[in-house]
Amino acid sequence: MLDAGIDVIGYAAFVQSRYQEYAGIHKNLGALHEYLLSTPEPEIINYDLQAFLIILRAARGAVPALAAATTALEPLLTGEPIFRISGGSPEYAKTIRRIHDKRQQLAKLFGGSSDLNEIAAGFFPLLLEEPDETVLSYLEMKDKIRAARGNPRQAQPDATSKDEDKATRIYRRQHAPDLRRKTERGARPKLDYYRPASAAVTDRITRAQHFRVWTVPVSIKEAYEQHSRELAKAQMSWLQYAEETRAEKSAMRWVPSDDGEIMGGYLTQKVIDPFSSPPETSLIEETQEERKTIASLLLDVSCSTQVDDRYILTYMIADRLSDFLTKGEVPTEVVGHTTTGEIIPNVAGRNRPIHYVVFKTREEPHNLSTVHRLCAILHTGMHYFGYDGEATMWCHERLKKSLAKRRVMFVVTDGKPSGTYISKKGDDISYFTARHFRDVVACIEAEENVELIGVSIKADVSGIFGRSIRIDSIEDIYRKLSPFTLALLRELNERKKPSADTRAASRMAARRRARLLVPQ
């Protein structure tokens, strides 16, 4: 119920703030209104919808802007429709009735203070059957809660309190969404606690056709212009890298000029007719897939990236890094992950279909069409929930299928998986998604067949990834991310180089092949 009250407080704050025209939040609120009005018996799993409607009714009387924004919900805010919604236990129904009877007191909270913390502190006693006679302020309540938890510098508690505190600490530690790595570097954690998606949950793979933008926004063009000098300098570094590595990943061979086939049958023809003339040939250069470096960019485009406009930085990272890698002749795939808008009922585990958006394949160049597809990231209608662990594993499996010797995967994330996960009992245990993300990264790093890099957006993910880089601004893309990636690729090239004996054997084998291919 406290969550429902805080949601109403947030709703009231939103309609009075400078963000009241924010399209993404308006879309989400519109979807909630449509669901409530079109569903005969609305129900949101693990959420006190009755409490939300009662508190909303009280707040509308004190906040005119909130009343104007929720005019369509007036038929639901009378007593009868609210209590018609199915409730829980008798104790729950008693608490709902008590909040409903004290709605005038709730209205005074919203009308008497502009401090959201004070409103939350005033709402909290209404949830108690026997609240204290003294009404505490937010800071006073905060100090009281801290004192109730216990302070090691205070007097020693008795044995019973010690046992209770220990049980509380154990429960909090088990249920907290801790993203810190709990296994040693190189160790492979178990993932059997995380259920695979039910057959009723069907994931989607698209090319951003529903959100594709045909004109680049003016704000993005201005960002390009502001950093044109850094862009030119970075592009020169990547072109130089392409020149450095081109000889290593290419091979020469003779082919007939007419049909492009290798002259495999010419030796037989020479045996049959020693005086025959060889076909006209030409020497071509081709890239050997098993000797090149490939990369994948996995982008988190969920609703959590709307905080502090992180999705704009996600777009810039994807666009610039894809362009740099392409100029460095590193085939690159760019994939985003979010979820569709639907929720699959009556399933255990993940209850939302993942939506994978392939912005660019490794075979495609980075051109204007790629930029237009990437601009879909700026469309907040795509931002739903994120299952970073499952998306990372999915992208890793795609990358493993390649024959390339060096495979690099960049995970662009804010480090906050937002997907829901339902237990067998129907409870939402969302911290499973954060734990799964951490353990998936540990598994991939333990396998050591893909170099995994965390690219964090205004967040610290050093506790999740063994190797990561933090990006806080567009300048960091040119000053930190580009040099970091170049140094990483050069390090991998040195690490994968064969020894001197292996190179000598390769040259001897190449000369033997050349004797067979070159016309005599």
Coordinates of C-alpha atoms in Angstrom, one line a residue:
M1 CA 0.0 0.0 0.0
L2 CA 2.9 2.3 0.7
D3 CA 3.9 1.8 -3.0
A4 CA 0.5 2.9 -4.1
G5 CA 0.6 6.0 -2.0
I6 CA 4.1 6.9 -3.3
D7 CA 2.9 6.4 -6.9
V8 CA 0.1 8.9 -6.3
I9 CA 2.6 11.4 -4.7
G10 CA 4.8 10.9 -7.8
Y11 CA 1.8 11.5 -10.1
A12 CA 0.9 14.7 -8.3
A13 CA 4.5 15.9 -8.5
F14 CA 4.7 15.1 -12.2
V15 CA 1.6 17.1 -13.3
Q16 CA 3.0 20.1 -11.5
S17 CA 6.6 19.9 -12.7
R18 CA 8.4 21.1 -15.7
Y19 CA 8.4 17.5 -17.1
Q20 CA 4.6 17.4 -17.3
E21 CA 4.8 17.3 -21.2
Y22 CA 7.2 14.4 -21.2
A23 CA 5.9 12.1 -23.9
G24 CA 7.1 8.8 -22.5
I25 CA 5.4 9.2 -19.1
H26 CA 2.2 10.4 -20.8
K27 CA 2.1 7.3 -22.9
N28 CA 2.5 5.0 -19.9
L29 CA -0.1 6.9 -17.9
G30 CA -2.5 6.8 -20.9
A31 CA -2.1 3.0 -21.1
L32 CA -2.9 2.8 -17.4
H33 CA -6.0 4.9 -17.8
E34 CA -7.2 2.9 -20.8
Y35 CA -6.7 -0.4 -18.9
L36 CA -8.6 0.8 -15.9
L37 CA -11.5 2.1 -18.0
S38 CA -11.8 -0.8 -20.4
T39 CA -11.4 -3.7 -17.9
P40 CA -14.5 -4.7 -16.0
E41 CA -12.5 -6.1 -13.0
P42 CA -9.1 -4.5 -13.2
E43 CA -6.3 -6.2 -11.3
I44 CA -2.5 -5.6 -11.3
I45 CA -0.5 -8.5 -9.9
N46 CA 1.2 -7.7 -6.6
Y47 CA -0.1 -4.1 -6.5
D48 CA -2.7 -2.5 -4.2
L49 CA -5.0 -1.0 -6.9
Q50 CA -7.7 -0.2 -4.4
A51 CA -5.3 1.9 -2.3
F52 CA -4.1 3.7 -5.4
L53 CA -7.6 4.7 -6.4
I54 CA -8.5 5.9 -2.9
I55 CA -5.4 8.0 -2.5
L56 CA -5.8 9.4 -6.0
R57 CA -9.4 10.4 -5.1
A58 CA -8.1 12.2 -2.0
A59 CA -5.2 13.9 -3.8
R60 CA -7.4 15.2 -6.7
G61 CA -9.3 17.4 -4.3
A62 CA -6.1 19.2 -3.2
V63 CA -4.2 19.3 -6.5
P64 CA -6.2 20.9 -9.4
A65 CA -3.6 19.8 -12.0
L66 CA -3.9 16.2 -10.9
A67 CA -7.7 16.5 -11.1
A68 CA -7.5 17.8 -14.6
A69 CA -5.1 15.0 -15.7
T70 CA -7.4 12.3 -14.3
T71 CA -10.8 13.5 -15.3
A72 CA -11.5 10.4 -17.3
L73 CA -11.1 8.2 -14.1
E74 CA -13.8 10.0 -12.2
P75 CA -16.4 7.1 -12.6
L76 CA -13.9 4.7 -10.9
L77 CA -13.2 7.0 -7.9
T78 CA -16.5 6.7 -6.1
G79 CA -16.8 4.3 -3.2
E80 CA -18.8 1.5 -5.0
P81 CA -16.4 0.8 -7.9
I82 CA -13.4 0.9 -5.6
F83 CA -14.7 -1.7 -3.2
R84 CA -16.0 -3.9 -6.1
I85 CA -12.4 -4.6 -7.0
S86 CA -11.4 -8.0 -5.5
G87 CA -9.3 -7.6 -2.4
G88 CA -7.2 -9.8 -0.1
S89 CA -7.5 -10.9 3.5
P90 CA -10.0 -9.5 6.0
E91 CA -7.1 -7.5 7.5
Y92 CA -6.3 -6.0 4.1
A93 CA -10.0 -5.0 3.6
K94 CA -10.0 -3.4 7.1
T95 CA -6.9 -1.3 6.2
I96 CA -8.5 -0.3 2.9
R97 CA -11.6 0.8 4.7
R98 CA -9.6 2.8 7.2
I99 CA -7.7 4.7 4.5
H100 CA -11.0 5.4 2.7
D101 CA -12.5 6.8 5.9
K102 CA -9.5 9.1 6.4
R103 CA -9.3 10.4 2.9
Q104 CA -10.0 13.9 4.1
Q105 CA -6.9 13.7 6.2
L106 CA -5.0 12.5 3.1
A107 CA -6.3 15.5 1.1
K108 CA -4.9 17.9 3.8
L109 CA -1.5 16.2 3.4
F110 CA -1.4 17.0 -0.4
G111 CA -2.7 20.5 0.1
G112 CA -0.6 21.5 3.1
S113 CA 2.9 20.7 2.0
S114 CA 5.0 20.8 -1.2
D115 CA 7.7 18.5 0.2
L116 CA 7.0 15.0 -1.1
N117 CA 8.9 13.4 1.7
E118 CA 6.7 15.1 4.3
I119 CA 3.6 13.8 2.4
A120 CA 5.0 10.3 2.5
A121 CA 5.8 10.6 6.2
G122 CA 2.2 11.8 6.9
F123 CA 0.7 8.9 4.9
F124 CA 2.6 6.2 6.6
P125 CA 0.7 6.3 10.0
L126 CA -2.6 5.8 8.1
L127 CA -1.4 2.3 7.3
L128 CA -1.1 1.4 11.0
E129 CA -4.0 0.0 12.9
E130 CA -2.7 1.8 16.1
P131 CA -0.5 4.7 15.0
D132 CA 1.4 6.8 17.4
E133 CA -0.4 9.8 18.8
T134 CA 2.5 12.1 17.9
V135 CA 2.8 12.8 14.2
L136 CA 6.4 12.7 13.1
S137 CA 8.1 14.7 10.4
Y138 CA 10.0 13.0 7.6
L139 CA 13.4 13.6 9.4
E140 CA 12.0 12.5 12.7
M141 CA 10.6 9.3 11.2
K142 CA 13.9 8.6 9.4
D143 CA 15.8 8.9 12.7
K144 CA 13.3 6.7 14.5
I145 CA 13.6 3.9 11.8
R146 CA 17.4 4.1 12.0
A147 CA 17.2 3.7 15.8
A148 CA 14.8 0.8 15.5
R149 CA 17.2 -1.0 13.2
G150 CA 19.8 -0.7 16.0
N151 CA 23.1 1.2 16.2
P152 CA 26.3 -0.7 17.2
R153 CA 27.5 2.3 19.2
Q154 CA 24.4 2.2 21.4
A155 CA 23.8 -0.1 24.4
Q156 CA 24.0 -3.8 23.7
P157 CA 20.6 -5.4 22.8
D158 CA 19.4 -8.5 24.5
A159 CA 19.7 -12.0 23.0
T160 CA 16.1 -11.9 21.5
S161 CA 16.8 -8.6 19.7
K162 CA 20.1 -10.0 18.4
D163 CA 18.3 -13.0 16.9
E164 CA 15.6 -10.8 15.3
D165 CA 18.2 -8.4 13.9
K166 CA 20.2 -11.3 12.5
A167 CA 17.1 -12.8 10.8
T168 CA 16.3 -9.4 9.4
R169 CA 19.8 -8.9 8.0
I170 CA 19.8 -12.3 6.4
Y171 CA 16.4 -11.7 4.7
R172 CA 17.5 -8.3 3.5
R173 CA 20.7 -9.7 2.1
Q174 CA 19.0 -12.5 0.3
H175 CA 16.3 -10.3 -1.3
A176 CA 18.4 -7.2 -2.1
P177 CA 19.1 -6.7 -5.8
D178 CA 22.9 -6.9 -5.3
L179 CA 24.8 -6.5 -8.5
R180 CA 28.2 -7.2 -7.0
R181 CA 30.0 -10.3 -8.3
K182 CA 29.8 -13.1 -5.8
T183 CA 32.0 -15.5 -7.6
E184 CA 35.7 -15.2 -8.1
R185 CA 37.0 -14.0 -11.4
G186 CA 37.2 -16.9 -13.8
A187 CA 34.7 -19.0 -11.8
R188 CA 31.5 -20.1 -13.5
P189 CA 28.3 -19.5 -11.4
K190 CA 25.2 -21.7 -11.8
L191 CA 22.2 -20.3 -13.6
D192 CA 19.7 -23.1 -12.9
Y193 CA 17.8 -20.8 -10.5
Y194 CA 16.6 -18.7 -13.4
R195 CA 13.7 -20.3 -15.3
P196 CA 13.7 -20.2 -19.1
A197 CA 10.8 -18.3 -20.7
S198 CA 7.5 -20.2 -20.9
A199 CA 6.3 -21.3 -24.3
A200 CA 3.5 -18.7 -24.0
V201 CA 6.2 -16.0 -24.1
T202 CA 7.2 -15.4 -27.7
D203 CA 10.2 -13.1 -28.3
R204 CA 10.4 -10.8 -31.3
I205 CA 13.3 -9.8 -33.6
T206 CA 12.7 -6.8 -35.8
R207 CA 14.7 -4.2 -37.8
A208 CA 13.2 -1.1 -36.0
Q209 CA 10.7 -0.7 -38.8
H210 CA 7.9 0.4 -36.5
F211 CA 10.1 3.2 -34.9
R212 CA 12.4 4.1 -37.7
V213 CA 13.1 7.8 -38.1
W214 CA 13.7 9.2 -41.6
T215 CA 15.2 12.5 -40.5
V216 CA 17.9 12.9 -37.9
P217 CA 16.7 15.1 -35.1
V218 CA 18.2 18.6 -34.9
S219 CA 19.7 18.1 -31.5
I220 CA 21.7 15.1 -32.8
K221 CA 22.9 17.1 -35.7
E222 CA 24.1 19.9 -33.4
A223 CA 25.9 17.3 -31.3
Y224 CA 27.7 16.1 -34.4
E225 CA 28.7 19.7 -35.2
Q226 CA 29.9 20.5 -31.7
H227 CA 32.3 17.5 -31.7
S228 CA 33.4 17.6 -35.4
R229 CA 37.1 18.1 -34.5
E230 CA 37.2 15.1 -32.1
L231 CA 35.3 13.0 -34.6
A232 CA 37.8 13.7 -37.4
K233 CA 40.7 12.9 -35.1
A234 CA 39.1 9.6 -34.0
Q235 CA 38.3 8.6 -37.5
M236 CA 41.9 9.1 -38.6
S237 CA 43.0 6.8 -35.8
W238 CA 40.6 4.1 -36.9
L239 CA 41.7 4.4 -40.5
Q240 CA 45.3 3.9 -39.4
Y241 CA 44.3 0.9 -37.4
A242 CA 42.6 -0.6 -40.6
E243 CA 45.9 -0.2 -42.5
E244 CA 47.8 -1.8 -39.7
T245 CA 45.7 -5.0 -39.6
R246 CA 44.8 -5.4 -43.3
A247 CA 47.8 -7.5 -44.1
E248 CA 47.3 -9.9 -41.3
K249 CA 43.7 -10.7 -42.1
S250 CA 44.0 -11.0 -45.9
A251 CA 45.2 -13.7 -48.3
M252 CA 46.2 -13.7 -52.0
R253 CA 45.1 -16.3 -54.5
W254 CA 45.0 -16.9 -58.2
V255 CA 41.6 -17.2 -59.9
P256 CA 40.4 -17.5 -63.5
S257 CA 39.3 -14.1 -64.9
D258 CA 36.2 -15.5 -66.6
D259 CA 34.2 -17.3 -63.8
G260 CA 36.1 -16.5 -60.6
E261 CA 36.8 -20.1 -59.7
I262 CA 40.0 -21.5 -58.3
M263 CA 42.1 -23.3 -60.9
G264 CA 41.7 -26.7 -59.3
G265 CA 41.4 -28.6 -62.6
Y266 CA 44.4 -27.1 -64.4
L267 CA 46.8 -29.7 -63.0
T268 CA 44.7 -32.5 -64.5
Q269 CA 44.5 -30.7 -67.8
K270 CA 48.3 -30.4 -67.8
V271 CA 48.7 -34.1 -67.3
I272 CA 46.4 -34.9 -70.2
D273 CA 47.8 -32.3 -72.6
P274 CA 51.3 -31.1 -71.6
F275 CA 51.2 -28.4 -74.4
S276 CA 47.9 -26.8 -73.4
S277 CA 47.8 -23.2 -72.5
P278 CA 46.7 -22.1 -69.0
P279 CA 43.5 -20.1 -68.6
E280 CA 43.9 -16.3 -68.1
T281 CA 44.3 -15.7 -64.4
S282 CA 44.4 -12.7 -62.0
L283 CA 45.6 -12.3 -58.4
I284 CA 43.0 -11.2 -55.9
E285 CA 43.0 -10.4 -52.2
E286 CA 40.3 -11.7 -49.9
T287 CA 39.7 -11.6 -46.1
Q288 CA 39.7 -14.9 -44.3
E289 CA 36.9 -15.1 -41.8
E290 CA 38.8 -17.2 -39.4
R291 CA 41.6 -14.6 -39.1
K292 CA 39.6 -11.4 -38.6
T293 CA 38.1 -9.6 -35.6
I294 CA 34.4 -9.1 -35.3
A295 CA 32.3 -7.2 -32.8
S296 CA 28.8 -6.9 -31.4
L297 CA 27.1 -4.0 -29.7
L298 CA 24.3 -4.8 -27.3
L299 CA 22.2 -1.8 -26.3
D300 CA 19.9 -1.4 -23.4
V301 CA 16.9 0.6 -24.7
S302 CA 14.5 -0.1 -21.8
C303 CA 12.6 2.5 -19.8
S304 CA 15.4 2.9 -17.2
T305 CA 17.4 4.8 -19.8
Q306 CA 14.9 7.6 -19.7
V307 CA 16.4 8.7 -16.4
D308 CA 18.7 11.7 -17.0
D309 CA 18.1 11.2 -20.8
R310 CA 20.6 8.3 -20.9
Y311 CA 19.0 6.9 -24.0
I312 CA 20.4 9.9 -26.0
L313 CA 23.9 8.9 -24.8
T314 CA 23.1 5.3 -25.8
Y315 CA 22.3 6.4 -29.3
M316 CA 25.5 8.5 -29.6
I317 CA 27.6 5.5 -28.3
A318 CA 26.0 3.1 -30.7
D319 CA 26.3 5.4 -33.7
R320 CA 29.9 6.5 -33.1
L321 CA 31.3 3.2 -32.0
S322 CA 29.7 1.4 -34.9
D323 CA 31.1 4.0 -37.3
F324 CA 34.6 3.7 -35.8
L325 CA 34.7 -0.1 -35.9
T326 CA 33.4 -0.1 -39.5
K327 CA 36.2 2.3 -40.5
G328 CA 38.7 0.1 -38.7
E329 CA 37.4 -2.8 -40.9
V330 CA 35.9 -4.7 -37.9
P331 CA 32.6 -6.2 -39.0
T332 CA 30.1 -5.1 -36.3
E333 CA 26.5 -6.0 -35.4
V334 CA 24.4 -3.6 -33.4
V335 CA 21.4 -5.0 -31.4
G336 CA 19.1 -3.3 -29.0
H337 CA 16.9 -5.1 -26.4
T338 CA 13.7 -4.1 -24.6
T339 CA 10.3 -5.8 -24.3
T340 CA 7.0 -5.6 -26.0
G341 CA 4.1 -3.9 -24.3
E342 CA 2.2 -7.1 -23.4
I343 CA 2.3 -9.0 -20.2
I344 CA 1.7 -12.8 -20.3
P345 CA -0.5 -13.9 -17.4
N346 CA -0.3 -17.1 -15.4
V347 CA 3.3 -17.9 -16.2
A348 CA 6.3 -18.5 -13.9
G349 CA 9.6 -16.8 -14.7
R350 CA 9.8 -14.0 -17.3
N351 CA 6.3 -12.8 -18.1
R352 CA 7.2 -10.3 -20.9
P353 CA 8.4 -11.0 -24.4
I354 CA 11.8 -9.6 -25.2
H355 CA 12.0 -7.4 -28.3
Y356 CA 15.4 -7.6 -30.0
V357 CA 16.0 -4.8 -32.5
V358 CA 18.8 -5.5 -35.1
F359 CA 19.9 -2.0 -36.1
K360 CA 22.9 -3.2 -38.2
T361 CA 24.2 -6.6 -39.3
R362 CA 27.9 -7.4 -39.7
E363 CA 27.5 -7.5 -43.5
E364 CA 26.0 -4.0 -43.7
P365 CA 28.1 -0.8 -43.9
H366 CA 27.5 2.0 -41.4
N367 CA 25.7 4.5 -43.5
L368 CA 22.7 6.9 -43.4
S369 CA 20.3 4.0 -43.3
T370 CA 22.0 2.7 -40.2
V371 CA 21.7 6.1 -38.6
H372 CA 18.0 6.3 -39.4
R373 CA 17.4 2.9 -37.7
L374 CA 19.5 3.9 -34.7
C375 CA 17.3 7.0 -34.3
A376 CA 14.6 4.6 -33.2
I377 CA 16.4 4.6 -29.8
L378 CA 15.2 8.2 -29.4
H379 CA 11.6 7.1 -29.7
T380 CA 10.4 6.6 -26.1
G381 CA 7.5 4.5 -27.2
M382 CA 10.1 1.6 -27.6
H383 CA 11.3 1.9 -24.0
Y384 CA 9.7 -0.8 -21.9
F385 CA 11.5 -3.3 -19.6
G386 CA 15.0 -4.8 -19.8
Y387 CA 16.3 -8.3 -19.2
D388 CA 20.0 -7.6 -19.5
G389 CA 21.1 -11.1 -18.5
E390 CA 19.0 -13.0 -21.1
A391 CA 19.8 -10.4 -23.9
T392 CA 23.5 -10.7 -23.1
M393 CA 23.4 -14.5 -23.4
W394 CA 21.4 -14.3 -26.6
C395 CA 23.9 -12.0 -28.2
H396 CA 26.8 -14.1 -27.0
E397 CA 25.3 -17.2 -28.6
R398 CA 25.0 -15.4 -31.9
L399 CA 28.6 -14.2 -31.6
K400 CA 30.0 -17.7 -30.8
K401 CA 28.7 -19.1 -34.2
S402 CA 31.3 -17.0 -36.1
L403 CA 34.6 -18.5 -37.2
A404 CA 36.4 -15.3 -36.4
K405 CA 39.5 -15.7 -34.2
R406 CA 38.8 -12.5 -32.1
R407 CA 35.3 -11.8 -31.0
V408 CA 34.5 -8.7 -28.9
M409 CA 31.1 -7.9 -27.3
F410 CA 30.3 -4.4 -26.0
V411 CA 27.3 -4.3 -23.5
V412 CA 26.0 -0.7 -23.3
T413 CA 23.9 -0.6 -20.1
D414 CA 23.0 1.6 -17.2
G415 CA 23.4 -1.5 -14.9
K416 CA 19.7 -1.5 -13.8
P417 CA 17.8 -4.5 -15.2
S418 CA 14.1 -3.5 -14.9
G419 CA 12.3 -6.7 -16.0
T420 CA 9.8 -8.5 -13.8
Y421 CA 10.2 -12.2 -12.8
I422 CA 7.3 -14.2 -11.4
S423 CA 7.7 -17.0 -8.9
K424 CA 5.6 -20.2 -8.8
K425 CA 3.5 -18.5 -6.1
G426 CA 2.8 -15.5 -8.4
D427 CA 5.1 -13.1 -6.5
D428 CA 7.2 -10.6 -8.3
I429 CA 10.9 -11.3 -7.5
S430 CA 12.5 -8.7 -9.8
Y431 CA 15.9 -8.9 -8.1
F432 CA 16.3 -12.2 -9.9
T433 CA 16.9 -10.3 -13.2
A434 CA 19.7 -8.2 -11.6
R435 CA 21.3 -11.4 -10.1
H436 CA 20.9 -13.2 -13.4
F437 CA 22.6 -10.4 -15.3
R438 CA 25.6 -10.5 -13.0
D439 CA 25.9 -14.3 -13.2
V440 CA 25.6 -14.4 -17.0
V441 CA 28.5 -11.9 -17.3
A442 CA 30.6 -14.1 -15.0
C443 CA 29.8 -17.2 -17.1
I444 CA 30.8 -15.5 -20.4
E445 CA 34.0 -14.2 -18.9
A446 CA 34.8 -17.7 -17.5
E447 CA 34.5 -19.3 -21.0
E448 CA 37.0 -16.8 -22.4
N449 CA 35.9 -17.3 -26.0
V450 CA 34.5 -13.8 -26.3
E451 CA 36.0 -10.6 -24.9
L452 CA 33.2 -9.0 -22.9
I453 CA 33.3 -5.2 -22.3
G454 CA 30.8 -3.2 -20.2
V455 CA 30.1 0.3 -21.4
S456 CA 28.2 1.9 -18.6
I457 CA 26.1 5.0 -19.0
K458 CA 26.4 7.4 -16.1
A459 CA 26.7 4.4 -13.7
D460 CA 29.3 2.1 -12.2
V461 CA 29.3 -1.5 -13.4
S462 CA 32.8 -2.5 -12.2
G463 CA 31.2 -5.0 -9.8
I464 CA 29.5 -6.8 -12.8
F465 CA 32.2 -6.7 -15.5
G466 CA 35.8 -7.6 -15.3
R467 CA 36.6 -4.9 -17.9
S468 CA 34.4 -1.9 -18.3
I469 CA 34.5 1.8 -19.1
R470 CA 32.1 4.5 -17.9
I471 CA 30.7 7.1 -20.2
D472 CA 29.1 10.3 -18.7
S473 CA 29.1 12.6 -21.7
I474 CA 29.5 12.7 -25.5
E475 CA 33.1 14.0 -25.0
D476 CA 33.9 10.7 -23.3
I477 CA 33.1 8.8 -26.5
Y478 CA 36.0 10.5 -28.3
R479 CA 38.3 10.9 -25.4
K480 CA 37.8 7.6 -23.5
L481 CA 35.8 5.0 -25.5
S482 CA 37.6 5.3 -28.9
P483 CA 41.2 5.1 -27.5
F484 CA 40.1 2.4 -25.1
T485 CA 38.6 0.3 -27.9
L486 CA 41.7 0.8 -30.1
A487 CA 44.0 -0.3 -27.3
L488 CA 41.8 -3.3 -26.6
L489 CA 41.9 -4.5 -30.2
R490 CA 45.6 -4.0 -30.5
E491 CA 46.1 -6.0 -27.3
L492 CA 43.9 -8.8 -28.7
N493 CA 45.9 -8.8 -31.9
E494 CA 49.2 -9.2 -30.0
R495 CA 47.7 -11.8 -27.8
K496 CA 46.4 -13.9 -30.7
K497 CA 49.6 -13.6 -32.8
P498 CA 51.2 -17.0 -33.5
S499 CA 54.7 -17.8 -32.4
A500 CA 57.8 -17.6 -34.6
D501 CA 57.8 -21.3 -35.3
T502 CA 54.1 -21.3 -36.2
R503 CA 54.6 -18.3 -38.6
A504 CA 57.5 -20.2 -40.3
A505 CA 55.4 -23.3 -40.8
S506 CA 52.6 -21.1 -42.2
R507 CA 54.9 -19.5 -44.8
M508 CA 56.1 -23.0 -45.9
A509 CA 52.6 -24.2 -46.3
A510 CA 51.7 -21.0 -48.2
R511 CA 54.6 -21.6 -50.6
R512 CA 53.5 -25.2 -51.2
R513 CA 50.0 -24.0 -52.0
A514 CA 51.4 -21.3 -54.3
R515 CA 53.3 -23.9 -56.4
L516 CA 49.9 -25.7 -57.0
L517 CA 48.0 -22.5 -57.9
V518 CA 50.5 -20.5 -59.9
P519 CA 50.6 -21.5 -63.6
Q520 CA 53.8 -23.2 -64.8

